[in-house]
Coordinates of C-alpha atoms in Angstrom, one line a residue:
X1 CA 22.5 3.1 -6.8
X2 CA 20.7 0.4 -9.5
X3 CA 22.0 -2.9 -9.6
X4 CA 22.9 -3.6 -13.3
X5 CA 24.5 -7.0 -12.4
X6 CA 23.2 -9.8 -14.5
X7 CA 22.6 -13.0 -13.0
X8 CA 25.4 -15.5 -14.5
X9 CA 23.4 -18.9 -13.8
X10 CA 20.4 -17.8 -16.5
X11 CA 23.2 -18.3 -19.4
X12 CA 23.6 -21.3 -21.6
X13 CA 27.2 -22.0 -22.4
X14 CA 26.9 -20.6 -25.6
X15 CA 25.1 -17.2 -24.6
X16 CA 28.0 -17.1 -21.5
X17 CA 30.9 -17.6 -24.5
X18 CA 29.0 -14.7 -26.1
X19 CA 28.9 -12.6 -23.0
X20 CA 32.7 -13.5 -22.3
X21 CA 33.6 -12.7 -26.1
X22 CA 31.8 -9.0 -25.6
X23 CA 34.5 -8.9 -22.3
X24 CA 37.2 -9.8 -24.1
X25 CA 37.7 -12.9 -22.7
X26 CA 38.1 -15.9 -25.0
X27 CA 35.6 -19.1 -24.9
X28 CA 37.8 -21.3 -23.2
X29 CA 37.4 -18.9 -20.2
X30 CA 33.8 -19.1 -20.3
X31 CA 33.6 -22.5 -20.6
X32 CA 36.0 -23.1 -17.3
X33 CA 33.3 -21.0 -15.9
X34 CA 30.1 -22.6 -16.7
X35 CA 32.0 -26.3 -15.4
X36 CA 32.5 -24.4 -12.0
X37 CA 29.1 -23.6 -11.9
X38 CA 27.4 -26.5 -12.7
X39 CA 30.1 -29.3 -12.8
X40 CA 31.0 -28.4 -9.4
X41 CA 28.7 -25.9 -7.9
X42 CA 30.9 -23.2 -7.2
X43 CA 29.2 -20.0 -7.2
X44 CA 32.0 -17.7 -5.6
X45 CA 34.3 -16.7 -8.2
X46 CA 36.8 -15.9 -6.0
X47 CA 37.1 -19.9 -5.3
X48 CA 37.3 -20.5 -8.9
X49 CA 41.1 -21.7 -8.5
X50 CA 42.2 -21.8 -12.5
X51 CA 40.4 -17.8 -13.0
X52 CA 43.0 -15.5 -12.9
X53 CA 42.5 -13.0 -10.3
X54 CA 41.5 -10.1 -12.6
X55 CA 39.1 -12.0 -14.3
X56 CA 37.5 -12.9 -11.0
X57 CA 37.3 -8.9 -10.5
X58 CA 36.0 -8.9 -14.0
X59 CA 33.2 -11.3 -13.0
X60 CA 32.5 -9.8 -9.9
X61 CA 31.8 -6.5 -11.3
X62 CA 29.3 -7.7 -13.9
X63 CA 27.9 -10.6 -12.2
X64 CA 25.8 -12.2 -9.7
X65 CA 24.8 -15.7 -8.9
X66 CA 21.6 -15.7 -7.4
X67 CA 20.6 -18.9 -5.0
X68 CA 18.3 -21.5 -3.9
X69 CA 18.5 -22.0 -0.3
X70 CA 17.0 -25.2 2.0
X71 CA 14.7 -23.0 4.4
X72 CA 13.0 -25.6 6.7
X73 CA 12.7 -29.5 6.4
X74 CA 10.5 -32.1 8.1
X75 CA 11.1 -36.3 8.6
X76 CA 8.8 -38.2 8.5
X77 CA 8.5 -41.8 10.6
X78 CA 9.7 -43.8 7.4
X79 CA 12.8 -42.2 6.7
X80 CA 10.8 -39.4 3.9
X81 CA 12.2 -35.8 4.2
X82 CA 10.2 -32.9 2.9
X83 CA 12.4 -29.7 2.4
X84 CA 11.0 -26.4 1.8
X85 CA 13.3 -23.8 -0.6
X86 CA 13.9 -20.3 -0.3
X87 CA 14.2 -18.9 -3.8
X88 CA 16.3 -15.9 -4.6
X89 CA 13.0 -13.6 -4.6
X90 CA 11.7 -15.2 -1.2
X91 CA 9.0 -17.7 -2.7
X92 CA 8.2 -20.9 -1.5
X93 CA 9.2 -24.2 -2.9
X94 CA 8.8 -27.6 -1.5
X95 CA 10.7 -31.0 -2.6
X96 CA 11.0 -34.3 -1.3
X97 CA 13.3 -37.2 -0.7
X98 CA 12.6 -40.6 -0.7
X99 CA 14.5 -43.4 0.5
X100 CA 14.3 -47.5 -0.1
X101 CA 16.0 -50.0 -0.1
X102 CA 17.7 -50.2 -3.6
X103 CA 17.4 -45.8 -4.1
X104 CA 16.9 -42.7 -2.8
X105 CA 14.7 -40.7 -5.2
X106 CA 14.3 -37.1 -5.1
X107 CA 10.5 -35.4 -6.2
X108 CA 11.3 -31.7 -7.1
X109 CA 9.1 -29.1 -8.1
X110 CA 9.0 -26.7 -11.6
X111 CA 6.9 -23.6 -10.3
X112 CA 5.7 -21.9 -7.6
X113 CA 2.5 -22.8 -7.6
X114 CA 0.3 -24.6 -10.4
X115 CA -2.7 -23.6 -12.9
X116 CA -4.2 -26.8 -13.2
X117 CA -6.4 -26.8 -10.0
X118 CA -6.7 -30.6 -10.4
X119 CA -9.5 -31.6 -7.9
X120 CA -7.7 -33.7 -5.4
X121 CA -4.1 -31.9 -5.3
X122 CA -3.3 -29.8 -2.6
X123 CA -0.8 -28.3 -4.8
X124 CA -4.1 -27.2 -7.0
X125 CA -5.3 -25.0 -4.6
X126 CA -2.0 -22.8 -4.5
X127 CA -1.6 -20.1 -7.3
X128 CA 1.0 -20.3 -10.1
X129 CA 2.9 -17.3 -9.2
X130 CA 5.5 -18.1 -11.5
X131 CA 7.9 -20.8 -13.4
X132 CA 11.1 -21.8 -11.9
X133 CA 14.3 -20.9 -13.7
X134 CA 16.2 -23.9 -14.6
X135 CA 19.1 -23.0 -12.0
X136 CA 16.2 -22.9 -9.6
X137 CA 15.5 -26.8 -10.3
X138 CA 19.4 -27.7 -10.5
X139 CA 19.6 -26.3 -6.8
X140 CA 16.8 -28.2 -5.5
X141 CA 18.7 -31.5 -6.9
X142 CA 22.0 -30.7 -5.8
X143 CA 20.7 -30.0 -2.4
X144 CA 18.5 -32.7 -1.8
X145 CA 21.5 -34.7 -3.2
X146 CA 23.6 -33.3 -0.5
X147 CA 21.0 -33.6 2.0
X148 CA 20.7 -37.5 1.3
X149 CA 24.3 -38.2 1.7
X150 CA 24.3 -36.2 5.0
X151 CA 20.9 -38.5 6.2
X152 CA 21.4 -41.7 4.8
X153 CA 25.2 -41.7 3.7
X154 CA 24.1 -41.5 -0.1
X155 CA 23.3 -39.6 -2.8
X156 CA 20.2 -39.6 -5.0
X157 CA 19.9 -42.0 -7.3
X158 CA 16.9 -41.5 -9.1
X159 CA 14.9 -37.8 -10.1
X160 CA 11.6 -37.1 -10.9
X161 CA 9.9 -33.9 -11.7
X162 CA 6.7 -34.6 -9.7
X163 CA 6.6 -32.1 -7.1
X164 CA 4.8 -28.2 -7.0
X165 CA 3.5 -27.5 -10.6
X166 CA 3.4 -28.9 -14.2
X167 CA 6.6 -29.2 -15.7
X168 CA 5.4 -29.1 -19.4
X169 CA 4.1 -25.9 -18.9
X170 CA 7.4 -24.6 -17.8
X171 CA 9.0 -26.1 -20.9
X172 CA 12.3 -24.3 -22.2
X173 CA 13.6 -23.9 -18.2
X174 CA 12.6 -27.8 -17.9
X175 CA 14.7 -28.5 -20.7
X176 CA 17.0 -26.4 -19.8
X177 CA 17.7 -28.4 -16.1
X178 CA 17.7 -31.5 -18.1
X179 CA 20.8 -30.7 -19.3
X180 CA 22.4 -29.3 -16.7
X181 CA 21.4 -32.5 -14.4
X182 CA 22.4 -35.4 -17.5
X183 CA 25.1 -33.8 -18.5
X184 CA 28.2 -35.6 -17.4
X185 CA 31.0 -33.5 -18.4
X186 CA 29.5 -30.4 -17.3
X187 CA 26.8 -30.9 -15.5
X188 CA 25.5 -33.2 -12.3
X189 CA 25.9 -36.4 -14.6
X190 CA 22.4 -38.1 -14.0
X191 CA 21.4 -40.4 -16.3
X192 CA 18.6 -39.6 -18.5
X193 CA 17.1 -43.1 -17.8
X194 CA 17.1 -41.6 -13.4
X195 CA 14.7 -39.1 -14.8
X196 CA 11.6 -38.9 -14.6
X197 CA 9.0 -36.3 -16.2
X198 CA 5.4 -36.6 -14.5
X199 CA 2.5 -34.8 -16.7
X200 CA -1.2 -34.0 -16.4
X201 CA -0.8 -34.3 -20.2
X202 CA 0.2 -31.2 -22.4
X203 CA 0.0 -32.7 -25.9
X204 CA 2.4 -30.2 -27.7
X205 CA 5.3 -30.3 -25.6
X206 CA 5.3 -34.2 -24.9
X207 CA 5.8 -34.2 -28.6
X208 CA 8.2 -31.4 -28.4
X209 CA 10.2 -33.2 -25.9
X210 CA 10.1 -36.6 -27.8
X211 CA 12.6 -34.8 -30.2
X212 CA 15.2 -33.3 -28.3
X213 CA 16.8 -36.7 -28.2
X214 CA 16.8 -37.1 -24.3
X215 CA 15.8 -40.6 -23.2
X216 CA 14.1 -39.6 -20.3
X217 CA 11.0 -41.5 -18.4
X218 CA 7.8 -40.2 -19.2
X219 CA 5.1 -40.6 -17.0
X220 CA 1.4 -39.5 -17.5
X221 CA -0.9 -38.5 -14.4
X222 CA -3.9 -40.2 -16.1
X223 CA -6.1 -40.8 -13.0
X224 CA -9.2 -41.8 -15.0
X225 CA -9.7 -43.7 -18.0
X226 CA -12.5 -41.7 -20.2
X227 CA -12.6 -38.3 -21.1
X228 CA -15.8 -37.5 -19.0
X229 CA -14.2 -38.5 -15.7
X230 CA -11.0 -37.2 -16.3
X231 CA -12.6 -33.6 -17.2
X232 CA -14.1 -33.5 -13.8
X233 CA -11.4 -33.7 -11.4
X234 CA -8.3 -32.3 -13.8
X235 CA -9.6 -29.3 -16.3
X236 CA -6.6 -30.0 -18.6
X237 CA -8.6 -32.6 -19.9
X238 CA -10.4 -29.8 -21.9
X239 CA -7.9 -29.0 -23.9
X240 CA -5.4 -32.2 -24.3
X241 CA -8.2 -35.3 -24.4
X242 CA -7.1 -39.0 -23.8
X243 CA -7.3 -39.5 -28.0
X244 CA -4.6 -36.7 -28.2
X245 CA -3.0 -37.6 -25.3
X246 CA -2.8 -41.4 -26.3
X247 CA -1.6 -40.3 -30.0
X248 CA 1.6 -38.1 -28.3
X249 CA 2.6 -41.0 -25.8
X250 CA 2.8 -43.6 -29.1
X251 CA 5.0 -40.7 -30.4
X252 CA 7.2 -40.2 -27.6
X253 CA 7.7 -44.0 -27.2
X254 CA 8.6 -44.5 -31.0
X255 CA 11.2 -41.6 -30.5
X256 CA 12.7 -43.2 -27.4
X257 CA 11.9 -46.4 -27.2
X258 CA 11.2 -46.1 -23.3
X259 CA 8.2 -47.0 -21.6
X260 CA 5.5 -44.7 -20.5
X261 CA 4.1 -44.7 -17.1
X262 CA 0.4 -44.0 -16.0
X263 CA -0.2 -42.6 -12.6
X264 CA -3.7 -43.6 -11.2
X265 CA -4.9 -42.4 -7.8
X266 CA -7.7 -44.6 -6.5
X267 CA -10.7 -42.6 -5.7
X268 CA -13.5 -44.3 -3.8
X269 CA -16.9 -44.7 -5.8
X270 CA -15.1 -42.5 -8.8
X271 CA -12.8 -44.3 -10.3
X272 CA -12.3 -47.5 -8.7
X273 CA -14.9 -50.0 -10.1
X274 CA -14.0 -52.6 -12.4
X275 CA -15.4 -51.0 -15.2
X276 CA -13.1 -48.5 -14.6
X277 CA -10.0 -51.0 -14.8
X278 CA -11.0 -52.6 -18.0
X279 CA -11.3 -48.7 -19.9
X280 CA -7.4 -48.5 -18.6
X281 CA -6.9 -51.6 -20.2
X282 CA -7.8 -50.2 -23.4
X283 CA -5.7 -47.8 -22.7
X284 CA -2.7 -49.7 -22.8
X285 CA -2.8 -51.4 -25.9
X286 CA -1.3 -49.2 -28.4
X287 CA 2.2 -49.5 -26.6
X288 CA 4.0 -51.0 -23.4
X289 CA 2.8 -49.2 -20.5
X290 CA 3.5 -49.5 -16.9
X291 CA 0.6 -48.5 -14.2
X292 CA 1.1 -47.5 -10.7
X293 CA -1.6 -47.5 -8.8
X294 CA -1.8 -44.9 -6.0
X295 CA -3.4 -45.1 -3.0
X296 CA -5.3 -41.5 -2.2
X297 CA -3.6 -39.2 0.6
X298 CA -6.4 -37.1 2.2
X299 CA -6.5 -33.0 1.3
X300 CA -8.0 -30.6 3.1
X301 CA -10.9 -29.1 1.1
X302 CA -11.7 -32.3 -1.5
X303 CA -14.6 -34.6 -1.6
X304 CA -12.6 -37.8 -2.6
X305 CA -11.9 -40.7 -0.2
X306 CA -9.4 -43.4 -0.5
X307 CA -10.5 -46.5 -2.3
X308 CA -11.4 -49.4 0.2
X309 CA -8.5 -52.3 -0.3
X310 CA -11.1 -54.4 -1.4
X311 CA -12.1 -52.3 -4.1
X312 CA -8.2 -51.5 -5.0
X313 CA -7.2 -55.2 -5.3
X314 CA -9.7 -56.2 -7.6
X315 CA -8.6 -53.6 -9.5
X316 CA -5.7 -54.4 -9.7
X317 CA -6.0 -57.5 -10.1
X318 CA -8.6 -57.1 -13.4
X319 CA -5.3 -55.0 -15.0
X320 CA -3.1 -58.2 -14.5
X321 CA -5.9 -60.7 -15.8
X322 CA -5.5 -58.6 -18.6
X323 CA -1.7 -58.8 -19.0
X324 CA -1.2 -55.2 -17.9
X325 CA 1.9 -54.7 -15.9
X326 CA 0.8 -52.7 -12.4
X327 CA 1.6 -52.1 -8.9
X328 CA 0.1 -50.5 -5.7
X329 CA 2.7 -47.6 -5.5
X330 CA 3.4 -47.4 -1.4
X331 CA 2.5 -43.8 -0.3
X332 CA 5.5 -42.0 1.4
X333 CA 5.7 -39.2 3.9
X334 CA 1.8 -39.0 4.7
X335 CA 2.7 -38.0 8.5
X336 CA 4.3 -34.5 7.2
X337 CA 1.8 -34.0 3.9
X338 CA 4.7 -35.1 1.9
X339 CA 3.0 -37.8 -0.6
X340 CA 1.7 -37.7 -3.6
X341 CA -0.8 -35.0 -4.2
X342 CA -0.1 -33.3 -0.7
X343 CA 2.5 -30.6 -1.6
X344 CA 1.0 -27.2 -0.3
X345 CA 3.4 -25.3 1.6
X346 CA 2.5 -27.0 4.7
X347 CA 5.6 -27.3 6.6
X348 CA 7.0 -27.6 10.0
X349 CA 10.6 -26.9 11.1
X350 CA 13.1 -29.1 12.2
X351 CA 16.7 -29.3 12.1
X352 CA 18.8 -32.2 10.5

């Protein structure tokens, strides 16, 4: 018999209210169920305690709850945990928990694979199979939070959309997930300032995000300070050149007043010269910018190498000499391919 049940986790609150009306149920019942699903992470209708048994049966007849599950895990020597998730349709994505002295950060994915094919990134070698749904992004955070509590004795403090995929090419579902994570009354209650979206630069959607009114943080995967070099390693720059990106980020800053972060991977002999640093300084003049310099993590099949320490240090000093706030971001989880640019569904099974 054909399964005609709908995934209740794909409905917004207003959509759920409308569906409940068709079933002859009042709006407040829809709101109760919505809160069970997202505030309490309860997916079994029969565990929703303030819902009557007849309504529980009706829900079970009409709906199902697609879920994401932890499939395999791997722990780095530095305490970083990489998690392989299995989706409802048996696809795989990865997430990472990065603990530090004052925070526990979750790095989450927004797509199965990626379309951008950035030349330095392992995920770029994977085909993009589909976008993740908002509930799948939510599930990553919820599951990683519980895992962090179990492993470190404390939950997540920060969330970064910096895993597999380009978040702003899955705009609608990412936006839905932001509200589910941010909502204090009916979601997980993560403050907007604790959430960062990292993008390779999708101009139209940076502006759309600015108009949403969410005071989240935005980071640009920059990695080169002129169009010629950036296009060589990031094809997205052909359709979203630096001039247009800077204008979009300026618009985002004017709307949110949140400082913008530039992520810049140092590639030996390609983008790590003093001249590159001086060009980068010019890109930091129109609004407050913080630079994260990232040490390159080796990826099989790429022609790039980690920048030498002396070049890295001179690059950093050039930025600071020109009053640009910058630091070298410590790379975590390299031994388990969990560091920046290494997520590619290569994960060994461990039990936590």
